[in-house]
Structures are given as C-alpha cells and as structure tokens.
Amino acid sequence: DSNTIKNLGDFVNWVSQVSNEWKKYDQEWKKNEGKDTRDDPAVKPWFRGLASSTYKLTPSIVYQNNISIERLNEVWFNKIFKEKAPKYLSHIPNETEYGKWLFLMRHYSAPSRLLDWSESALIALFFALTEKPEKEDQNPAVWMLHPFMWNKIMHNEWSVSGYLSREIKWEFKSLFNENGFSNIKFAKSIRPPLIDSKMLAQKSVFVLFGDNNDCMIDQFKRKNENENGMNIRNVIRKKVIPNLRKNDLLEELATLGITHQSVEPNLTGLAMELSFRFYK
C-alpha cells in the first residue's frame, strides 16, 4: 500500500480501509461458495509490527540463524529449556502441556516456530516504532493479516485453530521428540492460551510454522501458483511507516495510552517507559 503515513489518523484510516475491503471480499466469496452469511461476525485482522520494512514474515528460529535449523538441535533446545525453566517459574505447565511450554518459551524470547502477531493495530504499530532496526535510517512497517482467509487458502479451513486442537497438539509434541515430524506443510494461524499478563496486554496471537521455513509471502505464492490464483492483497497487506515520523507517532500513541508499560505490564516495561521519557 503506497499512501504515506503522516500521523496516527492516516494509519487508522488505512486499517479501516483494508478491513472494509476484506469484509466485502469475504461476503462475495461466501456468496459464491453458497455459504449463509447471516449473523456471520466480521473477521478481525491481525497485525505485526517490524522495525524494518525489509524484514520478512519468518519466525525467530529462522531469521536469528539465517539457515534452516537442524530439527534435532531444535528438539534438544526445547527439552533443555523445559527441564531447567521450572526453577524460575511460579506457575509451571504440566509435563505434557507442550503447547504451553512453547508459548512460554516464545514469551521469553526463545527462538521458536511461533511468529508473533497482535489483534491490536496500535500495539503492532508501537512495536514497529520502538524496535531497533539493523540500520538507523530504515523505515518500519506494519503487516496486516486475514487469519481466517489465510487458513482457508493454505489449509482449506475457514477457522483459526485453538492450541488444543488435535493437529496443533501433535505439532507441539513433535517439537519435543527426537523422532517427531511436522504434519503442517504451510504456516497456520492459531490462538494461544493466555498464560501471562504480557500476552494478554499485547493481545497476542500467533502463526505456527511447520518444517517449511519459507516466509509467509513465499509460502502463499507457492501454494497458489498452480491452484486458485488468489490475490495476496485479500490475505496480507503491508504499510511502510516513514522513519522521520516515528517520534511524532509515538507521542500520539502515548496520548492514547499505548506505552512501554501498557504493552509490558511489569518492571521492565516501567523502566523502558521512563528511559524513553527522560533519555530519548
């Protein structure tokens, strides 16, 4: 999307415009599929903010290493974390709650196959503006995802899977098993357990990657090149934010209560907020 963001109103207008376009497309698609759209709630989009518009939609286990990770190393990483983490936790997931362990790992910045998204456009924008890019002059960006349409196109499912679904539970368990293997060919939108106040504050949702480490855009193109030819704009959009507008936008967000402390409700968030206020 090419229109320049000059202020928070421009950003909100972009989100509203895309949401309305997707709503109309959903209604047309369902009508063509012969589906009843009465009393059908509008699908809420997801958002992901990145410090640079050049960054791809890939999980941390890929971009932190820039290579395809050996699955055995990944499994051992997960198992050792699970073994050593309880001494630092007040609430410990059960031994077989593999999904909760994976979400907990991601929550504490461990590399994983979970790609973080938010149901809040403003929180995603906040992260895009506050994360540090590799180069200071890079423009941040906010991605927008239609989670239902993504799963429909990639998995033929008009739904967002819960973390307790049979398929997802199998996938999580396989990541703690040396002989495990992925059943998910393409990335999939899923809803997590809200196991921490930080996840709740950030309105966290996730896309789970299987063994395919390609970014979401490349996965979409590969899936659709010989199939239905769905336009990617009906599923994913990106809005680039001019680097020169970052401070102005952060001040507007702060006026609306979107700050370090609101998205990370703990002492770390308080310290970051005070540092930004007094030492920026």
PDB file of N, CA, C and O in Angstrom, residues 164-229:
ATOM      1  N   LEU A 164      -5.371 -26.315  21.493  1.00  0.00           N
ATOM      2  CA  LEU A 164      -5.720 -27.652  21.970  1.00  0.00           C
ATOM      3  C   LEU A 164      -6.313 -28.539  20.877  1.00  0.00           C
ATOM      4  O   LEU A 164      -6.693 -29.681  21.157  1.00  0.00           O
ATOM      5  N   SER A 165      -6.387 -28.063  19.645  1.00  0.00           N
ATOM      6  CA  SER A 165      -6.879 -28.914  18.565  1.00  0.00           C
ATOM      7  C   SER A 165      -5.923 -30.084  18.367  1.00  0.00           C
ATOM      8  O   SER A 165      -4.727 -29.991  18.650  1.00  0.00           O
ATOM      9  N   ARG A 166      -6.442 -31.203  17.877  1.00  0.00           N
ATOM     10  CA  ARG A 166      -5.631 -32.417  17.768  1.00  0.00           C
ATOM     11  C   ARG A 166      -4.403 -32.211  16.899  1.00  0.00           C
ATOM     12  O   ARG A 166      -3.288 -32.626  17.252  1.00  0.00           O
ATOM     13  N   GLU A 167      -4.589 -31.534  15.770  1.00  0.00           N
ATOM     14  CA  GLU A 167      -3.465 -31.318  14.851  1.00  0.00           C
ATOM     15  C   GLU A 167      -2.376 -30.474  15.494  1.00  0.00           C
ATOM     16  O   GLU A 167      -1.184 -30.781  15.396  1.00  0.00           O
ATOM     17  N   ILE A 168      -2.766 -29.389  16.171  1.00  0.00           N
ATOM     18  CA  ILE A 168      -1.792 -28.492  16.773  1.00  0.00           C
ATOM     19  C   ILE A 168      -1.103 -29.157  17.960  1.00  0.00           C
ATOM     20  O   ILE A 168       0.112 -28.992  18.164  1.00  0.00           O
ATOM     21  N   LYS A 169      -1.851 -29.920  18.758  1.00  0.00           N
ATOM     22  CA  LYS A 169      -1.236 -30.628  19.882  1.00  0.00           C
ATOM     23  C   LYS A 169      -0.179 -31.609  19.386  1.00  0.00           C
ATOM     24  O   LYS A 169       0.895 -31.753  19.986  1.00  0.00           O
ATOM     25  N   TRP A 170      -0.459 -32.288  18.264  1.00  0.00           N
ATOM     26  CA  TRP A 170       0.533 -33.195  17.683  1.00  0.00           C
ATOM     27  C   TRP A 170       1.779 -32.424  17.265  1.00  0.00           C
ATOM     28  O   TRP A 170       2.909 -32.855  17.500  1.00  0.00           O
ATOM     29  N   GLU A 171       1.574 -31.270  16.656  1.00  0.00           N
ATOM     30  CA  GLU A 171       2.694 -30.466  16.171  1.00  0.00           C
ATOM     31  C   GLU A 171       3.578 -30.015  17.329  1.00  0.00           C
ATOM     32  O   GLU A 171       4.803 -30.094  17.263  1.00  0.00           O
ATOM     33  N   PHE A 172       2.966 -29.546  18.402  1.00  0.00           N
ATOM     34  CA  PHE A 172       3.732 -29.111  19.566  1.00  0.00           C
ATOM     35  C   PHE A 172       4.511 -30.282  20.174  1.00  0.00           C
ATOM     36  O   PHE A 172       5.689 -30.151  20.523  1.00  0.00           O
ATOM     37  N   LYS A 173       3.845 -31.427  20.318  1.00  0.00           N
ATOM     38  CA  LYS A 173       4.505 -32.594  20.905  1.00  0.00           C
ATOM     39  C   LYS A 173       5.707 -33.027  20.083  1.00  0.00           C
ATOM     40  O   LYS A 173       6.752 -33.415  20.623  1.00  0.00           O
ATOM     41  N   SER A 174       5.594 -32.924  18.751  1.00  0.00           N
ATOM     42  CA  SER A 174       6.691 -33.361  17.879  1.00  0.00           C
ATOM     43  C   SER A 174       7.947 -32.522  18.074  1.00  0.00           C
ATOM     44  O   SER A 174       9.058 -32.975  17.801  1.00  0.00           O
ATOM     45  N   LEU A 175       7.791 -31.286  18.567  1.00  0.00           N
ATOM     46  CA  LEU A 175       8.936 -30.403  18.757  1.00  0.00           C
ATOM     47  C   LEU A 175       9.707 -30.717  20.037  1.00  0.00           C
ATOM     48  O   LEU A 175      10.708 -30.061  20.344  1.00  0.00           O
ATOM     49  N   PHE A 176       9.246 -31.719  20.791  1.00  0.00           N
ATOM     50  CA  PHE A 176       9.974 -32.195  21.967  1.00  0.00           C
ATOM     51  C   PHE A 176      10.376 -33.659  21.808  1.00  0.00           C
ATOM     52  O   PHE A 176      10.760 -34.303  22.769  1.00  0.00           O
ATOM     53  N   ASN A 177      10.288 -34.166  20.595  1.00  0.00           N
ATOM     54  CA  ASN A 177      10.540 -35.586  20.329  1.00  0.00           C
ATOM     55  C   ASN A 177      11.584 -35.726  19.231  1.00  0.00           C
ATOM     56  O   ASN A 177      11.387 -35.226  18.119  1.00  0.00           O
ATOM     57  N   GLU A 178      12.691 -36.421  19.531  1.00  0.00           N
ATOM     58  CA  GLU A 178      13.768 -36.596  18.546  1.00  0.00           C
ATOM     59  C   GLU A 178      13.290 -37.266  17.273  1.00  0.00           C
ATOM     60  O   GLU A 178      13.831 -37.040  16.185  1.00  0.00           O
ATOM     61  N   ASN A 179      12.257 -38.098  17.380  1.00  0.00           N
ATOM     62  CA  ASN A 179      11.727 -38.808  16.214  1.00  0.00           C
ATOM     63  C   ASN A 179      10.461 -38.154  15.663  1.00  0.00           C
ATOM     64  O   ASN A 179       9.793 -38.718  14.802  1.00  0.00           O
ATOM     65  N   GLY A 180      10.153 -36.953  16.152  1.00  0.00           N
ATOM     66  CA  GLY A 180       8.947 -36.271  15.712  1.00  0.00           C
ATOM     67  C   GLY A 180       9.090 -35.697  14.320  1.00  0.00           C
ATOM     68  O   GLY A 180      10.193 -35.520  13.804  1.00  0.00           O
ATOM     69  N   PHE A 181       7.963 -35.424  13.695  1.00  0.00           N
ATOM     70  CA  PHE A 181       7.959 -34.804  12.371  1.00  0.00           C
ATOM     71  C   PHE A 181       6.731 -33.913  12.253  1.00  0.00           C
ATOM     72  O   PHE A 181       5.742 -34.098  12.957  1.00  0.00           O
ATOM     73  N   SER A 182       6.825 -32.927  11.381  1.00  0.00           N
ATOM     74  CA  SER A 182       5.747 -31.954  11.239  1.00  0.00           C
ATOM     75  C   SER A 182       4.668 -32.457  10.297  1.00  0.00           C
ATOM     76  O   SER A 182       4.943 -33.045   9.256  1.00  0.00           O
ATOM     77  N   ASN A 183       3.409 -32.211  10.687  1.00  0.00           N
ATOM     78  CA  ASN A 183       2.269 -32.506   9.818  1.00  0.00           C
ATOM     79  C   ASN A 183       1.778 -31.264   9.091  1.00  0.00           C
ATOM     80  O   ASN A 183       0.868 -31.335   8.280  1.00  0.00           O
ATOM     81  N   ILE A 184       2.365 -30.110   9.422  1.00  0.00           N
ATOM     82  CA  ILE A 184       1.916 -28.854   8.842  1.00  0.00           C
ATOM     83  C   ILE A 184       2.842 -28.471   7.694  1.00  0.00           C
ATOM     84  O   ILE A 184       4.018 -28.190   7.905  1.00  0.00           O
ATOM     85  N   LYS A 185       2.297 -28.462   6.488  1.00  0.00           N
ATOM     86  CA  LYS A 185       3.104 -28.128   5.318  1.00  0.00           C
ATOM     87  C   LYS A 185       3.307 -26.629   5.196  1.00  0.00           C
ATOM     88  O   LYS A 185       4.395 -26.170   4.835  1.00  0.00           O
ATOM     89  N   PHE A 186       2.261 -25.855   5.520  1.00  0.00           N
ATOM     90  CA  PHE A 186       2.336 -24.402   5.438  1.00  0.00           C
ATOM     91  C   PHE A 186       2.012 -23.791   6.793  1.00  0.00           C
ATOM     92  O   PHE A 186       1.358 -24.406   7.639  1.00  0.00           O
ATOM     93  N   ALA A 187       2.483 -22.562   7.014  1.00  0.00           N
ATOM     94  CA  ALA A 187       2.224 -21.848   8.264  1.00  0.00           C
ATOM     95  C   ALA A 187       0.719 -21.759   8.524  1.00  0.00           C
ATOM     96  O   ALA A 187      -0.087 -21.707   7.598  1.00  0.00           O
ATOM     97  N   LYS A 188       0.347 -21.724   9.819  1.00  0.00           N
ATOM     98  CA  LYS A 188      -1.070 -21.776  10.176  1.00  0.00           C
ATOM     99  C   LYS A 188      -1.376 -20.805  11.315  1.00  0.00           C
ATOM    100  O   LYS A 188      -0.649 -20.739  12.310  1.00  0.00           O
ATOM    101  N   SER A 189      -2.483 -20.060  11.176  1.00  0.00           N
ATOM    102  CA  SER A 189      -2.932 -19.137  12.215  1.00  0.00           C
ATOM    103  C   SER A 189      -3.525 -19.925  13.380  1.00  0.00           C
ATOM    104  O   SER A 189      -4.387 -20.792  13.167  1.00  0.00           O
ATOM    105  N   ILE A 190      -3.074 -19.611  14.606  1.00  0.00           N
ATOM    106  CA  ILE A 190      -3.589 -20.316  15.785  1.00  0.00           C
ATOM    107  C   ILE A 190      -3.788 -19.337  16.937  1.00  0.00           C
ATOM    108  O   ILE A 190      -3.167 -18.277  16.984  1.00  0.00           O
ATOM    109  N   ARG A 191      -4.669 -19.725  17.859  1.00  0.00           N
ATOM    110  CA  ARG A 191      -4.891 -18.925  19.061  1.00  0.00           C
ATOM    111  C   ARG A 191      -4.181 -19.585  20.246  1.00  0.00           C
ATOM    112  O   ARG A 191      -4.272 -20.792  20.429  1.00  0.00           O
ATOM    113  N   PRO A 192      -3.494 -18.779  21.075  1.00  0.00           N
ATOM    114  CA  PRO A 192      -2.723 -19.336  22.177  1.00  0.00           C
ATOM    115  C   PRO A 192      -3.514 -19.360  23.481  1.00  0.00           C
ATOM    116  O   PRO A 192      -4.562 -18.709  23.594  1.00  0.00           O
ATOM    117  N   PRO A 193      -2.999 -20.061  24.494  1.00  0.00           N
ATOM    118  CA  PRO A 193      -3.507 -19.881  25.848  1.00  0.00           C
ATOM    119  C   PRO A 193      -2.920 -18.580  26.388  1.00  0.00           C
ATOM    120  O   PRO A 193      -1.743 -18.289  26.159  1.00  0.00           O
ATOM    121  N   LEU A 194      -3.702 -17.778  27.054  1.00  0.00           N
ATOM    122  CA  LEU A 194      -3.179 -16.521  27.604  1.00  0.00           C
ATOM    123  C   LEU A 194      -2.584 -16.821  28.975  1.00  0.00           C
ATOM    124  O   LEU A 194      -3.220 -16.649  30.016  1.00  0.00           O
ATOM    125  N   ILE A 195      -1.327 -17.290  28.954  1.00  0.00           N
ATOM    126  CA  ILE A 195      -0.688 -17.786  30.165  1.00  0.00           C
ATOM    127  C   ILE A 195       0.067 -16.717  30.924  1.00  0.00           C
ATOM    128  O   ILE A 195       0.658 -16.984  31.967  1.00  0.00           O
ATOM    129  N   ASP A 196       0.047 -15.480  30.437  1.00  0.00           N
ATOM    130  CA  ASP A 196       0.836 -14.431  31.068  1.00  0.00           C
ATOM    131  C   ASP A 196       0.165 -13.082  30.821  1.00  0.00           C
ATOM    132  O   ASP A 196      -0.459 -12.867  29.779  1.00  0.00           O
ATOM    133  N   SER A 197       0.308 -12.175  31.775  1.00  0.00           N
ATOM    134  CA  SER A 197      -0.307 -10.849  31.648  1.00  0.00           C
ATOM    135  C   SER A 197       0.240 -10.088  30.453  1.00  0.00           C
ATOM    136  O   SER A 197      -0.460  -9.267  29.845  1.00  0.00           O
ATOM    137  N   LYS A 198       1.489 -10.345  30.084  1.00  0.00           N
ATOM    138  CA  LYS A 198       2.094  -9.675  28.938  1.00  0.00           C
ATOM    139  C   LYS A 198       1.403 -10.083  27.643  1.00  0.00           C
ATOM    140  O   LYS A 198       1.113  -9.243  26.790  1.00  0.00           O
ATOM    141  N   MET A 199       1.116 -11.373  27.494  1.00  0.00           N
ATOM    142  CA  MET A 199       0.403 -11.848  26.305  1.00  0.00           C
ATOM    143  C   MET A 199      -0.995 -11.246  26.239  1.00  0.00           C
ATOM    144  O   MET A 199      -1.489 -10.888  25.164  1.00  0.00           O
ATOM    145  N   LEU A 200      -1.633 -11.116  27.403  1.00  0.00           N
ATOM    146  CA  LEU A 200      -2.967 -10.538  27.456  1.00  0.00           C
ATOM    147  C   LEU A 200      -2.925  -9.064  27.067  1.00  0.00           C
ATOM    148  O   LEU A 200      -3.754  -8.590  26.274  1.00  0.00           O
ATOM    149  N   ALA A 201      -1.931  -8.333  27.594  1.00  0.00           N
ATOM    150  CA  ALA A 201      -1.806  -6.906  27.302  1.00  0.00           C
ATOM    151  C   ALA A 201      -1.514  -6.655  25.832  1.00  0.00           C
ATOM    152  O   ALA A 201      -1.985  -5.675  25.257  1.00  0.00           O
ATOM    153  N   GLN A 202      -0.746  -7.553  25.225  1.00  0.00           N
ATOM    154  CA  GLN A 202      -0.360  -7.380  23.825  1.00  0.00           C
ATOM    155  C   GLN A 202      -1.358  -8.004  22.862  1.00  0.00           C
ATOM    156  O   GLN A 202      -1.150  -7.956  21.655  1.00  0.00           O
ATOM    157  N   LYS A 203      -2.442  -8.585  23.392  1.00  0.00           N
ATOM    158  CA  LYS A 203      -3.467  -9.242  22.571  1.00  0.00           C
ATOM    159  C   LYS A 203      -2.814 -10.225  21.602  1.00  0.00           C
ATOM    160  O   LYS A 203      -3.053 -10.221  20.382  1.00  0.00           O
ATOM    161  N   SER A 204      -1.985 -11.096  22.181  1.00  0.00           N
ATOM    162  CA  SER A 204      -1.133 -11.972  21.386  1.00  0.00           C
ATOM    163  C   SER A 204      -1.904 -13.073  20.664  1.00  0.00           C
ATOM    164  O   SER A 204      -2.774 -13.731  21.244  1.00  0.00           O
ATOM    165  N   VAL A 205      -1.561 -13.261  19.420  1.00  0.00           N
ATOM    166  CA  VAL A 205      -1.985 -14.401  18.604  1.00  0.00           C
ATOM    167  C   VAL A 205      -0.755 -14.811  17.791  1.00  0.00           C
ATOM    168  O   VAL A 205       0.236 -14.081  17.738  1.00  0.00           O
ATOM    169  N   PHE A 206      -0.804 -15.989  17.164  1.00  0.00           N
ATOM    170  CA  PHE A 206       0.406 -16.497  16.547  1.00  0.00           C
ATOM    171  C   PHE A 206       0.131 -17.214  15.229  1.00  0.00           C
ATOM    172  O   PHE A 206      -0.968 -17.715  14.989  1.00  0.00           O
ATOM    173  N   VAL A 207       1.176 -17.261  14.416  1.00  0.00           N
ATOM    174  CA  VAL A 207       1.196 -18.135  13.247  1.00  0.00           C
ATOM    175  C   VAL A 207       2.265 -19.187  13.518  1.00  0.00           C
ATOM    176  O   VAL A 207       3.410 -18.859  13.841  1.00  0.00           O
ATOM    177  N   LEU A 208       1.875 -20.453  13.421  1.00  0.00           N
ATOM    178  CA  LEU A 208       2.785 -21.569  13.687  1.00  0.00           C
ATOM    179  C   LEU A 208       3.357 -22.090  12.372  1.00  0.00           C
ATOM    180  O   LEU A 208       2.612 -22.391  11.439  1.00  0.00           O
ATOM    181  N   PHE A 209       4.670 -22.201  12.307  1.00  0.00           N
ATOM    182  CA  PHE A 209       5.356 -22.744  11.142  1.00  0.00           C
ATOM    183  C   PHE A 209       5.659 -24.220  11.367  1.00  0.00           C
ATOM    184  O   PHE A 209       6.031 -24.622  12.470  1.00  0.00           O
ATOM    185  N   GLY A 210       5.520 -25.014  10.304  1.00  0.00           N
ATOM    186  CA  GLY A 210       5.955 -26.403  10.344  1.00  0.00           C
ATOM    187  C   GLY A 210       7.408 -26.499   9.915  1.00  0.00           C
ATOM    188  O   GLY A 210       8.238 -25.665  10.277  1.00  0.00           O
ATOM    189  N   ASP A 211       7.732 -27.498   9.100  1.00  0.00           N
ATOM    190  CA  ASP A 211       9.117 -27.659   8.639  1.00  0.00           C
ATOM    191  C   ASP A 211       9.455 -26.736   7.476  1.00  0.00           C
ATOM    192  O   ASP A 211      10.614 -26.649   7.068  1.00  0.00           O
ATOM    193  N   ASN A 212       8.465 -26.062   6.905  1.00  0.00           N
ATOM    194  CA  ASN A 212       8.704 -25.133   5.803  1.00  0.00           C
ATOM    195  C   ASN A 212       9.129 -23.786   6.373  1.00  0.00           C
ATOM    196  O   ASN A 212       8.345 -23.084   6.997  1.00  0.00           O
ATOM    197  N   ASN A 213      10.400 -23.435   6.156  1.00  0.00           N
ATOM    198  CA  ASN A 213      10.937 -22.199   6.717  1.00  0.00           C
ATOM    199  C   ASN A 213      10.806 -20.986   5.792  1.00  0.00           C
ATOM    200  O   ASN A 213      11.302 -19.905   6.120  1.00  0.00           O
ATOM    201  N   ASP A 214      10.159 -21.145   4.642  1.00  0.00           N
ATOM    202  CA  ASP A 214       9.957 -20.007   3.753  1.00  0.00           C
ATOM    203  C   ASP A 214       9.092 -18.955   4.449  1.00  0.00           C
ATOM    204  O   ASP A 214       8.247 -19.287   5.282  1.00  0.00           O
ATOM    205  N   CYS A 215       9.297 -17.677   4.097  1.00  0.00           N
ATOM    206  CA  CYS A 215       8.464 -16.624   4.669  1.00  0.00           C
ATOM    207  C   CYS A 215       7.018 -16.805   4.206  1.00  0.00           C
ATOM    208  O   CYS A 215       6.746 -17.519   3.229  1.00  0.00           O
ATOM    209  N   MET A 216       6.087 -16.163   4.892  1.00  0.00           N
ATOM    210  CA  MET A 216       4.673 -16.353   4.598  1.00  0.00           C
ATOM    211  C   MET A 216       4.324 -15.947   3.171  1.00  0.00           C
ATOM    212  O   MET A 216       3.489 -16.591   2.523  1.00  0.00           O
ATOM    213  N   ILE A 217       4.949 -14.891   2.670  1.00  0.00           N
ATOM    214  CA  ILE A 217       4.669 -14.444   1.307  1.00  0.00           C
ATOM    215  C   ILE A 217       5.061 -15.523   0.303  1.00  0.00           C
ATOM    216  O   ILE A 217       4.300 -15.841  -0.624  1.00  0.00           O
ATOM    217  N   ASP A 218       6.249 -16.101   0.469  1.00  0.00           N
ATOM    218  CA  ASP A 218       6.707 -17.144  -0.454  1.00  0.00           C
ATOM    219  C   ASP A 218       5.860 -18.402  -0.337  1.00  0.00           C
ATOM    220  O   ASP A 218       5.586 -19.074  -1.347  1.00  0.00           O
ATOM    221  N   GLN A 219       5.438 -18.736   0.874  1.00  0.00           N
ATOM    222  CA  GLN A 219       4.559 -19.898   1.043  1.00  0.00           C
ATOM    223  C   GLN A 219       3.240 -19.676   0.315  1.00  0.00           C
ATOM    224  O   GLN A 219       2.723 -20.589  -0.339  1.00  0.00           O
ATOM    225  N   PHE A 220       2.691 -18.483   0.433  1.00  0.00           N
ATOM    226  CA  PHE A 220       1.429 -18.171  -0.242  1.00  0.00           C
ATOM    227  C   PHE A 220       1.581 -18.303  -1.750  1.00  0.00           C
ATOM    228  O   PHE A 220       0.723 -18.889  -2.421  1.00  0.00           O
ATOM    229  N   LYS A 221       2.664 -17.747  -2.279  1.00  0.00           N
ATOM    230  CA  LYS A 221       2.894 -17.806  -3.720  1.00  0.00           C
ATOM    231  C   LYS A 221       3.048 -19.247  -4.193  1.00  0.00           C
ATOM    232  O   LYS A 221       2.507 -19.632  -5.236  1.00  0.00           O
ATOM    233  N   ARG A 222       3.773 -20.053  -3.436  1.00  0.00           N
ATOM    234  CA  ARG A 222       3.974 -21.454  -3.817  1.00  0.00           C
ATOM    235  C   ARG A 222       2.664 -22.223  -3.801  1.00  0.00           C
ATOM    236  O   ARG A 222       2.397 -23.037  -4.684  1.00  0.00           O
ATOM    237  N   LYS A 223       1.833 -21.971  -2.808  1.00  0.00           N
ATOM    238  CA  LYS A 223       0.555 -22.670  -2.686  1.00  0.00           C
ATOM    239  C   LYS A 223      -0.391 -22.301  -3.817  1.00  0.00           C
ATOM    240  O   LYS A 223      -1.151 -23.136  -4.305  1.00  0.00           O
ATOM    241  N   ASN A 224      -0.350 -21.037  -4.258  1.00  0.00           N
ATOM    242  CA  ASN A 224      -1.356 -20.522  -5.185  1.00  0.00           C
ATOM    243  C   ASN A 224      -0.937 -20.505  -6.642  1.00  0.00           C
ATOM    244  O   ASN A 224      -1.759 -20.268  -7.512  1.00  0.00           O
ATOM    245  N   GLU A 225       0.333 -20.738  -6.923  1.00  0.00           N
ATOM    246  CA  GLU A 225       0.787 -20.585  -8.302  1.00  0.00           C
ATOM    247  C   GLU A 225       0.115 -21.560  -9.260  1.00  0.00           C
ATOM    248  O   GLU A 225      -0.107 -21.247 -10.423  1.00  0.00           O
ATOM    249  N   ASN A 226      -0.257 -22.747  -8.746  1.00  0.00           N
ATOM    250  CA  ASN A 226      -0.898 -23.739  -9.614  1.00  0.00           C
ATOM    251  C   ASN A 226      -2.320 -24.080  -9.167  1.00  0.00           C
ATOM    252  O   ASN A 226      -2.879 -25.067  -9.602  1.00  0.00           O
ATOM    253  N   GLU A 227      -2.864 -23.223  -8.282  1.00  0.00           N
ATOM    254  CA  GLU A 227      -4.200 -23.544  -7.776  1.00  0.00           C
ATOM    255  C   GLU A 227      -5.197 -22.436  -8.116  1.00  0.00           C
ATOM    256  O   GLU A 227      -5.477 -22.183  -9.271  1.00  0.00           O
ATOM    257  N   ASN A 228      -5.698 -21.723  -7.100  1.00  0.00           N
ATOM    258  CA  ASN A 228      -6.833 -20.832  -7.372  1.00  0.00           C
ATOM    259  C   ASN A 228      -6.436 -19.410  -7.731  1.00  0.00           C
ATOM    260  O   ASN A 228      -7.292 -18.598  -8.011  1.00  0.00           O
ATOM    261  N   GLY A 229      -5.176 -19.088  -7.691  1.00  0.00           N
ATOM    262  CA  GLY A 229      -4.746 -17.758  -8.098  1.00  0.00           C
ATOM    263  C   GLY A 229      -5.285 -16.634  -7.233  1.00  0.00           C
ATOM    264  O   GLY A 229      -5.507 -15.525  -7.707  1.00  0.00           O
TER     265      GLY A 229
END
